[in-house]
Short mmCIF file of C-alpha atoms in Angstrom, two decimals:
data_model
loop_
_atom_site.label_atom_id
_atom_site.label_comp_id
_atom_site.label_asym_id
_atom_site.label_seq_id
_atom_site.Cartn_x
_atom_site.Cartn_y
_atom_site.Cartn_z
CA UNK T 1 -26.84 33.50 6.33
CA UNK T 2 -23.75 31.44 5.67
CA UNK T 3 -20.39 32.79 6.65
CA UNK T 4 -16.98 31.70 5.28
CA UNK T 5 -16.15 30.00 8.57
CA UNK T 6 -19.37 27.98 8.56
CA UNK T 7 -19.04 26.86 4.93
CA UNK T 8 -16.45 24.11 5.18
CA UNK T 9 -16.49 21.72 2.26
CA UNK T 10 -15.51 18.47 3.96
CA UNK T 11 -18.10 15.86 4.97
CA UNK T 12 -18.97 15.69 8.65
CA UNK T 13 -19.25 12.75 11.02
CA UNK T 14 -23.03 12.72 10.87
CA UNK T 15 -25.49 14.16 8.37
CA UNK T 16 -28.88 13.54 6.77
CA UNK T 17 -28.66 11.51 3.58
CA UNK T 18 -31.00 13.94 1.85
CA UNK T 19 -34.70 13.11 2.15
CA UNK T 20 -36.84 13.89 5.17
CA UNK T 21 -40.46 12.90 5.80
CA UNK T 22 -42.74 15.58 4.44
CA UNK T 23 -44.83 17.58 6.91
CA UNK T 24 -48.58 17.05 6.61
CA UNK T 25 -49.19 20.56 5.32
CA UNK T 26 -46.65 20.04 2.54
CA UNK T 27 -48.35 16.79 1.51
CA UNK T 28 -51.67 18.62 1.47
CA UNK T 29 -50.20 21.51 -0.55
CA UNK T 30 -48.82 19.11 -3.16
CA UNK T 31 -52.20 17.43 -3.45
CA UNK T 32 -53.90 20.78 -3.93
CA UNK T 33 -51.33 21.79 -6.52
CA UNK T 34 -51.87 18.54 -8.41
CA UNK T 35 -55.60 19.32 -8.62
CA UNK T 36 -54.92 22.96 -9.65
CA UNK T 37 -56.38 24.23 -6.38
CA UNK T 38 -53.02 25.82 -5.50
CA UNK T 39 -50.77 27.66 -7.94
CA UNK T 40 -47.00 27.26 -8.26
CA UNK T 41 -46.29 30.35 -6.16
CA UNK T 42 -48.54 29.10 -3.37
CA UNK T 43 -46.86 25.69 -3.37
CA UNK T 44 -43.43 27.25 -3.26
CA UNK T 45 -44.44 29.40 -0.31
CA UNK T 46 -45.39 26.27 1.64
CA UNK T 47 -42.18 24.53 0.55
CA UNK T 48 -40.09 27.52 1.67
CA UNK T 49 -41.67 27.50 5.13
CA UNK T 50 -41.21 23.75 5.55
CA UNK T 51 -37.59 23.91 4.40
CA UNK T 52 -36.81 26.69 6.87
CA UNK T 53 -38.22 24.53 9.66
CA UNK T 54 -36.33 21.43 8.47
CA UNK T 55 -33.05 23.34 8.35
CA UNK T 56 -33.64 24.79 11.82
CA UNK T 57 -34.37 21.31 13.18
CA UNK T 58 -31.19 19.84 11.69
CA UNK T 59 -29.11 22.69 13.06
CA UNK T 60 -30.76 22.47 16.50
CA UNK T 61 -29.52 18.90 16.98
CA UNK T 62 -25.98 19.89 16.05
CA UNK T 63 -25.68 18.76 12.44
CA UNK T 64 -23.01 20.66 10.53
CA UNK T 65 -24.45 19.73 7.13
CA UNK T 66 -28.09 20.35 6.26
CA UNK T 67 -30.38 19.56 3.32
CA UNK T 68 -33.74 20.90 2.21
CA UNK T 69 -35.24 17.46 2.86
CA UNK T 70 -35.86 17.21 -0.89
CA UNK T 71 -39.18 18.90 -0.12
CA UNK T 72 -39.42 20.29 -3.64
CA UNK T 73 -39.03 16.94 -5.36
CA UNK T 74 -41.63 14.48 -6.60
CA UNK T 75 -39.05 11.78 -7.48
CA UNK T 76 -35.48 11.87 -6.23
CA UNK T 77 -34.06 10.97 -9.65
CA UNK T 78 -36.69 11.64 -12.32
CA UNK T 79 -37.25 15.28 -11.38
CA UNK T 80 -33.64 15.97 -12.32
CA UNK T 81 -33.26 13.57 -15.23
CA UNK T 82 -36.51 14.66 -16.85
CA UNK T 83 -35.25 18.25 -17.04
CA UNK T 84 -32.13 17.36 -18.98
CA UNK T 85 -32.50 18.13 -22.65
CA UNK T 86 -33.05 14.93 -24.62
CA UNK T 87 -34.53 12.98 -21.68
CA UNK T 88 -38.14 11.98 -21.00
CA UNK T 89 -39.63 10.17 -18.01
CA UNK T 90 -42.19 7.49 -18.90
CA UNK T 91 -44.22 4.85 -17.13
CA UNK T 92 -42.50 1.48 -17.22
CA UNK T 93 -44.57 -1.51 -16.06
CA UNK T 94 -41.60 -3.80 -16.75
CA UNK T 95 -39.40 -2.12 -14.12
CA UNK T 96 -38.86 -4.03 -10.89
CA UNK T 97 -41.23 -2.72 -8.18
CA UNK T 98 -40.52 -1.88 -4.58
CA UNK T 99 -41.40 -4.84 -2.38
CA UNK T 100 -45.13 -4.83 -1.68
CA UNK T 101 -45.75 -1.68 -3.74
CA UNK T 102 -48.21 -1.34 -6.61
CA UNK T 103 -47.36 2.32 -7.31
CA UNK T 104 -46.59 3.45 -10.82
CA UNK T 105 -43.05 2.73 -11.97
CA UNK T 106 -41.10 5.18 -14.10
CA UNK T 107 -37.96 5.03 -16.20
CA UNK T 108 -35.93 7.91 -17.62
CA UNK T 109 -35.46 7.44 -21.37
CA UNK T 110 -32.98 9.19 -23.65
CA UNK T 111 -34.88 10.33 -26.75
CA UNK T 112 -32.35 12.80 -28.18
CA UNK T 113 -28.90 14.24 -27.63
CA UNK T 114 -28.50 14.93 -23.90
CA UNK T 115 -27.68 18.51 -22.99
CA UNK T 116 -28.03 21.02 -20.17
CA UNK T 117 -31.10 22.90 -21.39
CA UNK T 118 -31.51 25.12 -18.29
CA UNK T 119 -30.55 25.30 -14.62
CA UNK T 120 -32.28 22.44 -12.82
CA UNK T 121 -31.58 22.63 -9.10
CA UNK T 122 -29.71 25.92 -8.88
CA UNK T 123 -32.53 28.13 -7.59
CA UNK T 124 -33.63 25.48 -5.11
CA UNK T 125 -30.11 25.26 -3.74
CA UNK T 126 -29.73 29.03 -3.64
CA UNK T 127 -32.71 29.23 -1.28
CA UNK T 128 -31.30 26.50 0.96
CA UNK T 129 -27.95 28.27 1.04
CA UNK T 130 -29.53 31.52 2.21
CA UNK T 131 -31.39 29.94 5.15
CA UNK T 132 -28.62 27.63 6.39
CA UNK T 133 -26.06 28.67 9.00
CA UNK T 134 -23.88 25.60 8.38
CA UNK T 135 -22.84 23.75 5.22
CA UNK T 136 -25.74 23.38 2.80
CA UNK T 137 -25.61 20.13 0.83
CA UNK T 138 -27.12 19.50 -2.58
CA UNK T 139 -27.94 16.02 -3.88
CA UNK T 140 -27.87 14.93 -7.54
CA UNK T 141 -28.84 11.55 -8.98
CA UNK T 142 -25.93 9.77 -10.66
CA UNK T 143 -25.65 9.49 -14.46
CA UNK T 144 -26.25 5.76 -13.93
CA UNK T 145 -29.96 6.54 -13.51
CA UNK T 146 -30.15 7.06 -17.28
CA UNK T 147 -29.12 3.49 -18.00
CA UNK T 148 -29.20 0.94 -15.24
CA UNK T 149 -32.99 0.68 -14.99
CA UNK T 150 -33.88 0.58 -18.69
CA UNK T 151 -30.63 -0.54 -20.29
CA UNK T 152 -29.85 -0.01 -23.96
CA UNK T 153 -33.57 -0.09 -24.81
CA UNK T 154 -34.00 3.18 -22.91
CA UNK T 155 -31.37 4.94 -25.04
CA UNK T 156 -32.28 6.17 -28.52
CA UNK T 157 -30.13 4.37 -31.08
CA UNK T 158 -30.74 7.20 -33.51
CA UNK T 159 -29.33 9.75 -31.09
CA UNK T 160 -26.63 7.41 -29.76
CA UNK T 161 -25.52 4.59 -32.01
CA UNK T 162 -22.38 4.69 -29.85
CA UNK T 163 -22.88 4.79 -26.07
CA UNK T 164 -19.49 6.41 -25.56
CA UNK T 165 -20.88 9.66 -26.97
CA UNK T 166 -23.84 9.45 -24.58
CA UNK T 167 -21.60 9.58 -21.55
CA UNK T 168 -19.56 12.42 -23.04
CA UNK T 169 -22.75 14.45 -23.51
CA UNK T 170 -24.06 13.52 -20.06
CA UNK T 171 -20.73 14.52 -18.55
CA UNK T 172 -20.95 17.93 -20.18
CA UNK T 173 -24.52 18.43 -18.93
CA UNK T 174 -23.54 17.52 -15.38
CA UNK T 175 -20.46 19.72 -15.53
CA UNK T 176 -22.61 22.75 -16.39
CA UNK T 177 -25.15 22.08 -13.62
CA UNK T 178 -22.33 21.51 -11.12
CA UNK T 179 -20.62 24.72 -12.25
CA UNK T 180 -23.82 26.70 -11.70
CA UNK T 181 -24.46 25.06 -8.33
CA UNK T 182 -20.96 26.03 -7.23
CA UNK T 183 -21.54 29.60 -8.37
CA UNK T 184 -24.68 29.60 -6.20
CA UNK T 185 -22.57 28.65 -3.17
CA UNK T 186 -22.52 24.84 -3.22
CA UNK T 187 -19.29 23.46 -1.79
CA UNK T 188 -20.60 20.01 -0.88
CA UNK T 189 -22.35 17.86 -3.47
CA UNK T 190 -23.73 14.38 -2.87
CA UNK T 191 -24.16 12.00 -5.80
CA UNK T 192 -26.94 9.47 -5.20
CA UNK T 193 -26.19 6.23 -7.05
CA UNK T 194 -28.33 3.22 -6.16
CA UNK T 195 -27.05 1.21 -9.12
CA UNK T 196 -24.21 -0.34 -7.14
CA UNK T 197 -26.51 -1.63 -4.40
CA UNK T 198 -29.05 -2.92 -6.90
CA UNK T 199 -26.35 -4.81 -8.79
CA UNK T 200 -25.85 -6.87 -5.62
CA UNK T 201 -29.39 -8.26 -5.85
CA UNK T 202 -29.76 -11.47 -7.85
CA UNK T 203 -33.23 -10.50 -9.06
CA UNK T 204 -31.90 -7.34 -10.58
CA UNK T 205 -28.76 -9.05 -11.88
CA UNK T 206 -30.99 -11.58 -13.64
CA UNK T 207 -33.04 -8.79 -15.24
CA UNK T 208 -29.82 -7.15 -16.41
CA UNK T 209 -28.69 -10.39 -18.06
CA UNK T 210 -32.12 -10.83 -19.68
CA UNK T 211 -31.83 -7.49 -21.45
CA UNK T 212 -28.31 -8.26 -22.72
CA UNK T 213 -26.07 -6.53 -20.16
CA UNK T 214 -23.41 -8.13 -17.98
CA UNK T 215 -23.98 -7.38 -14.26
CA UNK T 216 -20.28 -7.97 -13.59
CA UNK T 217 -19.07 -5.31 -16.06
CA UNK T 218 -21.93 -2.83 -15.68
CA UNK T 219 -20.59 -1.37 -12.39
CA UNK T 220 -17.41 -0.34 -14.19
CA UNK T 221 -19.30 1.34 -17.02
CA UNK T 222 -21.53 3.28 -14.60
CA UNK T 223 -18.58 4.23 -12.39
CA UNK T 224 -16.73 5.59 -15.42
CA UNK T 225 -19.82 7.65 -16.32
CA UNK T 226 -19.90 9.11 -12.81
CA UNK T 227 -16.22 9.95 -12.83
CA UNK T 228 -16.60 11.65 -16.23
CA UNK T 229 -19.54 13.70 -14.93
CA UNK T 230 -17.53 15.11 -12.00
CA UNK T 231 -14.17 15.39 -13.76
CA UNK T 232 -14.44 19.18 -14.07
CA UNK T 233 -15.79 19.85 -10.57
CA UNK T 234 -14.76 23.27 -9.30
CA UNK T 235 -11.84 23.64 -6.95
CA UNK T 236 -13.02 23.61 -3.35
CA UNK T 237 -16.07 21.46 -3.97
CA UNK T 238 -16.26 18.18 -2.07
CA UNK T 239 -18.19 15.35 -3.72
CA UNK T 240 -19.54 12.36 -1.80
CA UNK T 241 -21.48 9.33 -3.02
CA UNK T 242 -24.51 7.68 -1.44
CA UNK T 243 -25.80 4.24 -2.36
CA UNK T 244 -28.68 2.24 -0.89
CA UNK T 245 -31.13 -0.56 -1.68
CA UNK T 246 -34.07 1.77 -2.21
CA UNK T 247 -36.56 3.45 0.07
CA UNK T 248 -40.14 4.21 -0.94
CA UNK T 249 -42.94 4.61 1.60
CA UNK T 250 -40.91 2.54 4.08
CA UNK T 251 -40.39 -0.34 1.69
CA UNK T 252 -37.32 -1.43 -0.28
CA UNK T 253 -36.31 -2.85 -3.64
CA UNK T 254 -32.95 -4.62 -3.49
CA UNK T 255 -31.12 -6.91 -1.08
CA UNK T 256 -27.83 -8.76 -0.79
CA UNK T 257 -24.25 -8.15 0.30
CA UNK T 258 -21.94 -5.74 -1.48
CA UNK T 259 -19.39 -8.34 -2.55
CA UNK T 260 -20.33 -8.18 -6.28
CA UNK T 261 -19.49 -4.48 -6.48
CA UNK T 262 -17.24 -3.81 -3.48
CA UNK T 263 -13.97 -3.60 -5.43
CA UNK T 264 -15.40 -1.21 -8.00
CA UNK T 265 -17.11 0.99 -5.43
CA UNK T 266 -13.80 1.30 -3.61
CA UNK T 267 -12.27 2.70 -6.79
CA UNK T 268 -15.15 5.15 -7.24
CA UNK T 269 -14.94 6.38 -3.64
CA UNK T 270 -11.21 6.89 -4.01
CA UNK T 271 -11.83 8.92 -7.16
CA UNK T 272 -14.54 11.20 -5.77
#
């Protein structure tokens, strides 16, 4: 169990970004669940056991911040986005693939007014919090994930003729999830935002131009959306941001130096 002394909110010198490689028995359990050979309760029992072991391993090597390895997730971003009211996750053959990968590509699409329909990650975090003896960290995908892959075409014009209202609604949805996470004991929240790293890659920048967006101004828009989403974070909650060039089955998606977004990222980091 966590104690007040062990639950410090500040980031530590070293920690796991979030994901860990899944144990073989968890992979097998997910496969069985997908074929209806294992029910939801059975899958969760396996997940619980694997998370306990992952937490114990992180603590045994001296980490002061632990995650659940994202062992309950199918996709790091779509599992969250697809549970927001007004959002659907659909196959998207036009999306840039990971290098060398032929796996299905998905894009979150806004089909109605975005709202917080129900708690999304609260129960998952509550379990992590009860088995950790150090700071338990939760990870959320950034609001940018609703736009930077699909652009304006992924946002319903009927629901949002004006994108400004979209980010207001998204901000409210995030604020409610963050409030509930904090009530469940979360004092350290990581926002995963790969948009900044991807906007350093000329392939992606070209695709952004082709759909009518400006890759030089898009980082500012997405940073503003992030700052709006965390504007009402509870007192005592530390928020950190993670960005990367993608990681899927040991392959990657983007490349290039951070010069195109460095100045804007500096502003975001200072804000969070």
